Amino acid sequence: MSASIALIDCNNFYVSCERVFNPRLEGRPVVVLSNNDGCVVARSNEVRALGVGMGVPWFQIRALAEQHNIVALSSNYALYADMSNRVMAILSTFSPGQEVYSIDECFLDLGGFEHFGLARYAQTMRHRIRRLLGLPVCVGIASSKTLAKLANHVAKKRAAFDSVCDFGAFEPGELDRLLGEIEVGEVWGVGRRLAPRLGAMGIRTVLDLKRASPARIRQRFSVVLERTVAELNGVPCLGLEEVAPAKQQIVSSRSFGMPVLGLAELQQAVQSYTVRAALKLRRQHALAGAIHVFIRTNPFKQNAPQYSQGITLPLAAPTSDSITLSHGALQGLKTIYRAGFAYTKAGVMLAELIPANRRVPTLFDDPAQLARSTGLMQVLDRINLAYGQGTIKLAGEGLEQHWRMKSGRKSPCYTTRLAEVAVAHAG
């Protein structure tokens, strides 16, 4: 029996999350903006129809926004992450084999569920997510992950499929005709970067790539694209990764809401970013052996003095302690800081990560101090989890934080903050 893999994708995820809690946005053109309300990172279908591209700076489309009453919202990452977790939890009940691919996509292994009728089974998924969460999703089903991605694309773009497309239900000739209508750039892993090179070889559609010589593709490109050709022919080369691989680096950085001139505010920002990165490190049950700190001015203001610098510092011993990591970050910041510049971004990167259970004891270890550090971080994390991130913070992070990124258009955290829970009024 051939494999049956489904790719479930939430439609216009950020915008759809906003519409769940603000039904007045339904049918209206909506964009979600990046950090500091800089660029468009999500668009409703109404905005796409106006020709607004992904990543377009907000200031460039303000006139268009006024003309068409486009609603612009700041990114609400806490809301999106929580809604994503709910979607993935629901989908996990449909199959024991699940790979969460991104915040709004996951693969499911539907092998053994064929007796339900896979298209009907996928419609059940869609309706359950819509009923419980209010989010629209599309489902693509095929014998490989690459084909499932394409099937999802068809389900989303062609209304006749009612948001579910099962390539396994197609006759071979019928499927080839469909693949011959899809540009090769839509193939997972090809995109805009490789499409022109493939086009120069006469490979312009998905069907062209499917029929291409694997050996020639490997010679001209890579073994990765050769596997893609195999996947397009229904030969699975990419298995489901049910456990997400541990990150090899953890980065925490943000652009400032306003230029930062002094060292004191830079220290607040760097310490705040370090604490955020340390939390991610502990959630991964890992330790960092080095920390990288960087600062920079605005490279787009060419008439202003420019400065960009970073430094990597090894740590005395691998750790996930926020205090220890902050000391290292601040030491690095003092080394690279130069007065007289208007800084617009800073960040930290935790590197040389190892699993916490593989830490090698050293001659200078103090078991009592290690126990206190572990206990303190556990208490800190539990309190912030229970009462909201930032309830307890390091003193050096500051209270007012004028440098924080702009998010003046952000919606409430409806599902993660008790004070911002949506209220329904009876008529």
Short mmCIF file of C-alpha atoms in Angstrom, two decimals:
data_model
loop_
_atom_site.label_atom_id
_atom_site.label_comp_id
_atom_site.label_asym_id
_atom_site.label_seq_id
_atom_site.Cartn_x
_atom_site.Cartn_y
_atom_site.Cartn_z
CA MET A 1 0.00 0.00 0.00
CA SER A 2 1.40 3.39 -0.97
CA ALA A 3 1.93 6.06 1.65
CA SER A 4 -0.79 8.60 2.42
CA ILE A 5 0.50 11.89 3.74
CA ALA A 6 -1.60 14.98 4.43
CA LEU A 7 -0.39 18.57 4.61
CA ILE A 8 -2.77 20.77 6.59
CA ASP A 9 -2.27 24.52 6.20
CA CYS A 10 -4.19 27.33 7.92
CA ASN A 11 -5.31 29.96 5.41
CA ASN A 12 -3.89 33.47 5.92
CA PHE A 13 -3.10 32.37 9.46
CA TYR A 14 -2.27 35.65 11.19
CA VAL A 15 -5.21 37.44 9.60
CA SER A 16 -7.55 34.52 10.32
CA CYS A 17 -6.54 34.52 14.01
CA GLU A 18 -7.41 38.22 14.21
CA ARG A 19 -10.78 37.62 12.55
CA VAL A 20 -11.74 34.92 15.04
CA PHE A 21 -11.91 37.50 17.82
CA ASN A 22 -12.94 40.47 15.69
CA PRO A 23 -15.63 39.33 13.23
CA ARG A 24 -15.88 42.88 11.88
CA LEU A 25 -12.68 42.12 9.95
CA GLU A 26 -14.40 39.42 7.88
CA GLY A 27 -14.52 40.43 4.24
CA ARG A 28 -12.38 43.51 4.83
CA PRO A 29 -8.84 43.98 3.49
CA VAL A 30 -6.46 43.28 6.40
CA VAL A 31 -2.67 43.24 6.75
CA VAL A 32 -0.52 42.23 9.71
CA LEU A 33 2.73 44.14 10.10
CA SER A 34 6.19 43.04 11.22
CA ASN A 35 8.11 44.24 14.26
CA ASN A 36 7.88 48.01 14.72
CA ASP A 37 4.96 47.99 12.26
CA GLY A 38 7.48 48.04 9.44
CA CYS A 39 6.50 45.61 6.67
CA VAL A 40 3.54 43.49 5.61
CA VAL A 41 3.97 39.90 6.87
CA ALA A 42 0.40 38.64 6.33
CA ARG A 43 -2.36 39.61 3.91
CA SER A 44 -6.01 38.77 3.55
CA ASN A 45 -7.24 37.65 0.15
CA GLU A 46 -8.78 41.09 -0.33
CA VAL A 47 -5.34 42.68 0.05
CA ARG A 48 -3.71 40.17 -2.28
CA ALA A 49 -6.31 41.11 -4.90
CA LEU A 50 -5.10 44.72 -4.63
CA GLY A 51 -1.62 43.60 -5.66
CA VAL A 52 0.07 44.17 -2.29
CA GLY A 53 3.12 41.91 -2.03
CA MET A 54 4.58 40.18 0.99
CA GLY A 55 7.26 42.20 2.77
CA VAL A 56 6.19 45.55 1.33
CA PRO A 57 7.01 48.44 3.73
CA TRP A 58 3.86 49.82 5.32
CA PHE A 59 4.72 53.43 4.54
CA GLN A 60 4.78 52.63 0.82
CA ILE A 61 1.14 51.49 0.75
CA ARG A 62 -0.44 53.99 3.15
CA ALA A 63 -2.11 55.88 0.30
CA LEU A 64 -3.50 52.60 -1.07
CA ALA A 65 -4.60 51.65 2.44
CA GLU A 66 -6.57 54.88 2.82
CA GLN A 67 -8.14 54.46 -0.60
CA HIS A 68 -9.33 50.89 0.07
CA ASN A 69 -9.80 51.09 3.87
CA ILE A 70 -7.13 48.49 4.57
CA VAL A 71 -6.96 47.56 8.25
CA ALA A 72 -3.36 47.30 9.51
CA LEU A 73 -2.57 45.39 12.71
CA SER A 74 0.64 44.87 14.66
CA SER A 75 1.84 41.28 15.00
CA ASN A 76 0.37 39.53 18.04
CA TYR A 77 2.76 36.61 18.33
CA ALA A 78 1.40 35.38 21.67
CA LEU A 79 -2.06 34.99 20.12
CA TYR A 80 -0.77 33.30 16.97
CA ALA A 81 1.43 30.85 18.89
CA ASP A 82 -1.42 29.85 21.21
CA MET A 83 -3.87 29.37 18.33
CA SER A 84 -1.24 27.31 16.52
CA ASN A 85 -0.84 25.03 19.54
CA ARG A 86 -4.60 24.51 19.60
CA VAL A 87 -4.70 23.66 15.90
CA MET A 88 -1.87 21.15 16.24
CA ALA A 89 -3.49 19.56 19.30
CA ILE A 90 -6.73 18.99 17.38
CA LEU A 91 -4.92 17.56 14.36
CA SER A 92 -2.92 15.19 16.56
CA THR A 93 -6.19 13.37 17.37
CA PHE A 94 -6.53 12.36 13.70
CA SER A 95 -3.22 10.47 13.46
CA PRO A 96 -0.43 9.32 15.79
CA GLY A 97 2.09 10.41 13.14
CA GLN A 98 2.37 14.20 13.09
CA GLU A 99 5.13 16.60 12.06
CA VAL A 100 4.57 20.23 12.97
CA TYR A 101 6.28 21.93 10.05
CA SER A 102 5.61 25.59 10.88
CA ILE A 103 3.31 27.76 12.96
CA ASP A 104 0.44 27.17 10.52
CA GLU A 105 1.31 23.86 8.81
CA CYS A 106 1.70 20.23 9.75
CA PHE A 107 2.01 16.86 8.07
CA LEU A 108 -0.05 13.87 9.15
CA ASP A 109 0.60 10.22 8.31
CA LEU A 110 -2.79 8.93 7.15
CA GLY A 111 -1.56 5.41 6.37
CA GLY A 112 -4.19 2.97 7.68
CA PHE A 113 -7.01 5.51 7.56
CA GLU A 114 -7.90 4.89 3.91
CA HIS A 115 -11.04 2.97 4.87
CA PHE A 116 -12.56 6.23 6.13
CA GLY A 117 -12.18 7.81 2.70
CA LEU A 118 -9.25 10.22 2.92
CA ALA A 119 -11.01 13.22 1.38
CA ARG A 120 -13.96 12.74 3.74
CA TYR A 121 -11.58 12.29 6.68
CA ALA A 122 -9.81 15.55 5.73
CA GLN A 123 -13.13 17.38 5.55
CA THR A 124 -13.80 16.20 9.10
CA MET A 125 -10.50 17.79 10.16
CA ARG A 126 -11.43 21.06 8.45
CA HIS A 127 -14.89 21.26 9.99
CA ARG A 128 -13.64 20.42 13.48
CA ILE A 129 -10.97 23.13 13.42
CA ARG A 130 -13.48 25.61 12.01
CA ARG A 131 -16.07 24.71 14.66
CA LEU A 132 -13.71 24.69 17.66
CA LEU A 133 -11.32 27.49 16.67
CA GLY A 134 -12.98 29.43 13.86
CA LEU A 135 -9.96 29.02 11.56
CA PRO A 136 -10.13 28.01 7.87
CA VAL A 137 -7.71 25.32 6.69
CA CYS A 138 -6.89 23.48 3.47
CA VAL A 139 -5.72 19.88 3.18
CA GLY A 140 -3.58 18.25 0.52
CA ILE A 141 -3.12 14.46 0.42
CA ALA A 142 -0.63 12.46 -1.61
CA SER A 143 1.94 9.67 -1.46
CA SER A 144 4.90 11.95 -0.60
CA LYS A 145 5.45 15.18 1.33
CA THR A 146 6.36 17.13 -1.81
CA LEU A 147 3.19 16.00 -3.59
CA ALA A 148 1.12 16.68 -0.46
CA LYS A 149 2.42 20.26 -0.51
CA LEU A 150 1.33 20.59 -4.13
CA ALA A 151 -2.05 19.03 -3.39
CA ASN A 152 -2.52 21.61 -0.66
CA HIS A 153 -1.67 24.35 -3.15
CA VAL A 154 -4.36 23.02 -5.49
CA ALA A 155 -6.89 22.75 -2.66
CA LYS A 156 -6.27 26.39 -1.79
CA LYS A 157 -6.27 27.82 -5.32
CA ARG A 158 -9.09 25.84 -6.96
CA ALA A 159 -12.55 26.26 -5.45
CA ALA A 160 -13.84 23.08 -7.11
CA PHE A 161 -11.93 20.97 -4.57
CA ASP A 162 -13.69 22.54 -1.58
CA SER A 163 -10.37 23.03 0.27
CA VAL A 164 -9.38 19.33 0.13
CA CYS A 165 -7.38 17.74 -2.68
CA ASP A 166 -6.38 14.07 -2.65
CA PHE A 167 -3.92 13.27 -5.44
CA GLY A 168 -4.42 9.58 -4.66
CA ALA A 169 -7.94 9.80 -6.09
CA PHE A 170 -6.67 10.96 -9.51
CA GLU A 171 -6.03 8.76 -12.50
CA PRO A 172 -2.33 8.99 -13.56
CA GLY A 173 -3.10 10.85 -16.78
CA GLU A 174 -5.49 13.20 -14.98
CA LEU A 175 -2.88 14.06 -12.35
CA ASP A 176 -0.22 14.69 -15.02
CA ARG A 177 -2.53 17.11 -16.82
CA LEU A 178 -3.01 19.02 -13.57
CA LEU A 179 0.72 19.09 -12.82
CA GLY A 180 1.30 20.39 -16.33
CA GLU A 181 -0.76 23.49 -15.44
CA ILE A 182 1.28 24.39 -12.35
CA GLU A 183 4.48 26.43 -12.60
CA VAL A 184 7.62 24.68 -11.38
CA GLY A 185 8.26 27.46 -8.84
CA GLU A 186 5.35 26.12 -6.78
CA VAL A 187 7.28 22.94 -5.96
CA TRP A 188 8.49 22.74 -2.37
CA GLY A 189 12.20 23.55 -2.37
CA VAL A 190 12.26 25.11 -5.85
CA GLY A 191 10.64 28.51 -5.47
CA ARG A 192 11.81 31.69 -7.15
CA ARG A 193 15.50 30.92 -6.67
CA LEU A 194 15.73 27.76 -8.79
CA ALA A 195 12.78 28.29 -11.14
CA PRO A 196 14.72 30.51 -13.61
CA ARG A 197 17.58 27.99 -13.83
CA LEU A 198 15.14 25.16 -14.42
CA GLY A 199 13.28 27.28 -16.98
CA ALA A 200 16.51 27.74 -18.91
CA MET A 201 16.62 23.93 -19.22
CA GLY A 202 13.06 23.83 -20.53
CA ILE A 203 11.61 22.75 -17.18
CA ARG A 204 8.78 25.20 -16.63
CA THR A 205 5.98 23.14 -15.08
CA VAL A 206 5.74 20.61 -12.28
CA LEU A 207 5.15 17.91 -14.89
CA ASP A 208 8.37 18.90 -16.67
CA LEU A 209 10.32 18.45 -13.43
CA LYS A 210 8.56 15.17 -12.68
CA ARG A 211 9.67 13.81 -16.07
CA ALA A 212 13.21 15.19 -15.86
CA SER A 213 16.20 12.87 -15.66
CA PRO A 214 17.12 12.43 -11.96
CA ALA A 215 20.79 12.00 -12.86
CA ARG A 216 20.81 15.21 -14.88
CA ILE A 217 19.06 17.10 -12.11
CA ARG A 218 21.60 15.84 -9.58
CA GLN A 219 24.49 16.81 -11.85
CA ARG A 220 23.17 20.32 -12.51
CA PHE A 221 21.74 21.03 -9.06
CA SER A 222 21.99 18.70 -6.06
CA VAL A 223 20.94 15.39 -4.57
CA VAL A 224 18.21 17.32 -2.73
CA LEU A 225 16.49 18.32 -5.98
CA GLU A 226 17.00 14.77 -7.28
CA ARG A 227 14.99 13.56 -4.28
CA THR A 228 12.33 16.12 -5.15
CA VAL A 229 11.99 14.54 -8.60
CA ALA A 230 11.56 11.14 -6.94
CA GLU A 231 8.93 12.56 -4.59
CA LEU A 232 7.04 14.06 -7.54
CA ASN A 233 6.93 10.53 -8.96
CA GLY A 234 5.34 9.25 -5.77
CA VAL A 235 8.50 7.80 -4.20
CA PRO A 236 8.71 9.05 -0.58
CA CYS A 237 12.21 10.27 0.26
CA LEU A 238 11.31 12.55 3.18
CA GLY A 239 9.96 10.90 6.29
CA LEU A 240 7.87 12.58 8.96
CA GLU A 241 9.95 14.18 11.70
CA GLU A 242 7.63 13.60 14.63
CA VAL A 243 10.10 15.15 17.09
CA ALA A 244 11.37 18.56 16.06
CA PRO A 245 15.18 18.65 15.98
CA ALA A 246 16.79 20.68 18.72
CA LYS A 247 18.00 24.09 17.61
CA GLN A 248 21.74 24.47 17.24
CA GLN A 249 21.56 28.19 17.97
CA ILE A 250 19.03 30.41 19.68
CA VAL A 251 18.70 34.02 18.56
CA SER A 252 16.76 36.80 20.26
CA SER A 253 16.80 40.23 18.64
CA ARG A 254 14.49 43.12 17.87
CA SER A 255 14.57 46.48 16.18
CA PHE A 256 14.00 49.31 18.63
CA GLY A 257 10.86 51.40 18.58
CA MET A 258 13.05 54.50 18.69
CA PRO A 259 16.81 55.08 18.27
CA VAL A 260 18.88 54.30 21.37
CA LEU A 261 21.79 56.61 22.11
CA GLY A 262 23.10 55.58 25.51
CA LEU A 263 24.73 52.47 26.93
CA ALA A 264 22.22 52.14 29.78
CA GLU A 265 19.25 51.55 27.48
CA LEU A 266 21.28 49.21 25.28
CA GLN A 267 22.10 47.20 28.40
CA GLN A 268 18.40 46.93 29.25
CA ALA A 269 17.59 45.69 25.75
CA VAL A 270 20.46 43.19 25.59
CA GLN A 271 19.65 41.82 29.03
CA SER A 272 15.97 41.49 28.11
CA TYR A 273 16.83 39.62 24.91
CA THR A 274 19.23 37.36 26.80
CA VAL A 275 16.54 36.43 29.32
CA ARG A 276 14.17 35.58 26.47
CA ALA A 277 16.80 33.42 24.78
CA ALA A 278 17.65 31.68 28.06
CA LEU A 279 13.99 30.73 28.52
CA LYS A 280 13.95 29.12 25.07
CA LEU A 281 17.18 27.33 25.99
CA ARG A 282 15.67 25.85 29.15
CA ARG A 283 12.54 24.78 27.28
CA GLN A 284 14.82 22.87 24.92
CA HIS A 285 16.56 21.30 27.96
CA ALA A 286 19.88 22.55 26.68
CA LEU A 287 22.91 24.55 27.82
CA ALA A 288 24.92 27.19 25.97
CA GLY A 289 28.70 27.27 25.86
CA ALA A 290 29.04 30.67 24.19
CA ILE A 291 27.09 33.88 23.67
CA HIS A 292 27.23 36.32 20.76
CA VAL A 293 26.11 39.96 21.14
CA PHE A 294 25.60 42.45 18.33
CA ILE A 295 24.46 46.06 17.91
CA ARG A 296 23.90 48.16 14.82
CA THR A 297 22.67 51.51 13.55
CA ASN A 298 20.14 51.98 10.75
CA PRO A 299 21.85 50.96 7.48
CA PHE A 300 19.12 52.65 5.45
CA LYS A 301 19.96 56.10 6.82
CA GLN A 302 23.05 56.58 4.71
CA ASN A 303 23.55 60.18 5.80
CA ALA A 304 23.76 59.21 9.48
CA PRO A 305 26.94 57.85 11.13
CA GLN A 306 27.05 54.07 10.77
CA TYR A 307 28.34 51.43 13.16
CA SER A 308 27.77 47.67 13.36
CA GLN A 309 29.66 45.27 15.56
CA GLY A 310 29.35 41.94 17.31
CA ILE A 311 31.40 39.75 19.59
CA THR A 312 31.31 36.10 20.68
CA LEU A 313 32.32 35.23 24.24
CA PRO A 314 32.96 31.69 25.50
CA LEU A 315 31.36 30.89 28.84
CA ALA A 316 33.29 29.38 31.72
CA ALA A 317 30.93 26.39 31.68
CA PRO A 318 27.79 25.53 29.69
CA THR A 319 24.72 27.05 31.36
CA SER A 320 21.08 28.02 30.94
CA ASP A 321 21.06 30.40 33.91
CA SER A 322 19.63 33.78 32.87
CA ILE A 323 21.83 35.66 35.32
CA THR A 324 25.07 34.04 34.17
CA LEU A 325 24.17 34.50 30.52
CA SER A 326 23.24 38.14 31.13
CA HIS A 327 26.62 38.83 32.75
CA GLY A 328 28.32 37.43 29.65
CA ALA A 329 26.10 39.43 27.30
CA LEU A 330 26.70 42.70 29.15
CA GLN A 331 30.44 42.08 29.17
CA GLY A 332 30.34 41.66 25.41
CA LEU A 333 28.19 44.76 24.95
CA LYS A 334 30.60 46.95 26.90
CA THR A 335 33.41 45.72 24.67
CA ILE A 336 31.72 46.61 21.37
CA TYR A 337 29.75 49.72 22.40
CA ARG A 338 30.80 53.03 20.89
CA ALA A 339 29.28 56.35 21.97
CA GLY A 340 27.93 58.87 19.48
CA PHE A 341 25.75 56.53 17.40
CA ALA A 342 21.98 56.10 17.16
CA TYR A 343 21.45 52.34 17.55
CA THR A 344 18.34 50.79 16.03
CA LYS A 345 18.83 47.07 16.71
CA ALA A 346 20.56 44.72 19.13
CA GLY A 347 20.48 41.03 19.78
CA VAL A 348 22.05 37.96 21.30
CA MET A 349 22.73 34.46 20.02
CA LEU A 350 23.32 31.46 22.26
CA ALA A 351 25.72 29.01 20.63
CA GLU A 352 27.64 25.77 21.27
CA LEU A 353 24.44 24.18 22.60
CA ILE A 354 24.49 20.79 24.29
CA PRO A 355 21.75 18.72 25.95
CA ALA A 356 21.54 19.55 29.65
CA ASN A 357 21.96 15.89 30.61
CA ARG A 358 25.31 15.72 28.77
CA ARG A 359 27.07 18.40 30.76
CA VAL A 360 30.52 17.21 31.81
CA PRO A 361 31.38 18.16 35.42
CA THR A 362 34.51 20.26 35.88
CA LEU A 363 37.00 20.57 38.71
CA PHE A 364 35.64 24.01 39.58
CA ASP A 365 31.96 23.03 39.83
CA ASP A 366 30.12 23.97 43.02
CA PRO A 367 27.26 21.42 43.32
CA ALA A 368 25.40 23.62 45.80
CA GLN A 369 25.60 26.64 43.50
CA LEU A 370 24.45 24.58 40.50
CA ALA A 371 21.47 23.32 42.50
CA ARG A 372 20.57 26.88 43.58
CA SER A 373 20.80 28.10 39.98
CA THR A 374 18.59 25.29 38.67
CA GLY A 375 16.04 25.80 41.43
CA LEU A 376 15.92 29.57 40.94
CA MET A 377 15.35 29.27 37.17
CA GLN A 378 12.61 26.69 37.70
CA VAL A 379 10.79 28.98 40.12
CA LEU A 380 11.24 31.97 37.80
CA ASP A 381 9.82 30.03 34.85
CA ARG A 382 6.87 28.66 36.82
CA ILE A 383 5.83 32.10 38.10
CA ASN A 384 6.13 33.72 34.67
CA LEU A 385 4.20 30.86 33.10
CA ALA A 386 1.42 31.17 35.65
CA TYR A 387 1.13 34.95 35.78
CA GLY A 388 2.48 36.09 32.43
CA GLN A 389 5.93 36.54 30.95
CA GLY A 390 7.79 39.39 32.63
CA THR A 391 5.96 39.10 35.96
CA ILE A 392 9.39 38.52 37.50
CA LYS A 393 12.39 39.86 35.63
CA LEU A 394 16.01 40.74 36.24
CA ALA A 395 16.47 44.26 37.60
CA GLY A 396 18.75 45.17 34.70
CA GLU A 397 15.92 44.70 32.20
CA GLY A 398 14.36 47.98 33.33
CA LEU A 399 10.73 48.87 33.87
CA GLU A 400 9.75 51.49 31.29
CA GLN A 401 11.80 50.16 28.36
CA HIS A 402 11.31 53.11 26.00
CA TRP A 403 13.37 51.24 23.41
CA ARG A 404 10.79 48.47 22.97
CA MET A 405 9.49 47.96 19.45
CA LYS A 406 6.36 49.75 18.31
CA SER A 407 3.14 47.75 18.31
CA GLY A 408 0.50 50.44 18.49
CA ARG A 409 -1.90 48.43 16.35
CA LYS A 410 -1.74 45.17 18.32
CA SER A 411 -4.93 43.37 19.25
CA PRO A 412 -5.44 42.00 22.78
CA CYS A 413 -3.90 38.67 23.82
CA TYR A 414 -7.33 37.07 23.92
CA THR A 415 -6.19 33.56 24.84
CA THR A 416 -3.08 34.10 26.96
CA ARG A 417 -3.88 37.01 29.29
CA LEU A 418 -6.83 36.80 31.65
CA ALA A 419 -7.31 40.58 31.66
CA GLU A 420 -7.66 40.57 27.85
CA VAL A 421 -10.09 37.69 27.41
CA ALA A 422 -12.83 38.54 24.92
CA VAL A 423 -16.15 39.46 26.52
CA ALA A 424 -19.49 38.56 24.90
CA HIS A 425 -22.51 40.72 25.72
CA ALA A 426 -26.00 39.23 25.60
CA GLY A 427 -28.50 41.25 23.60
#
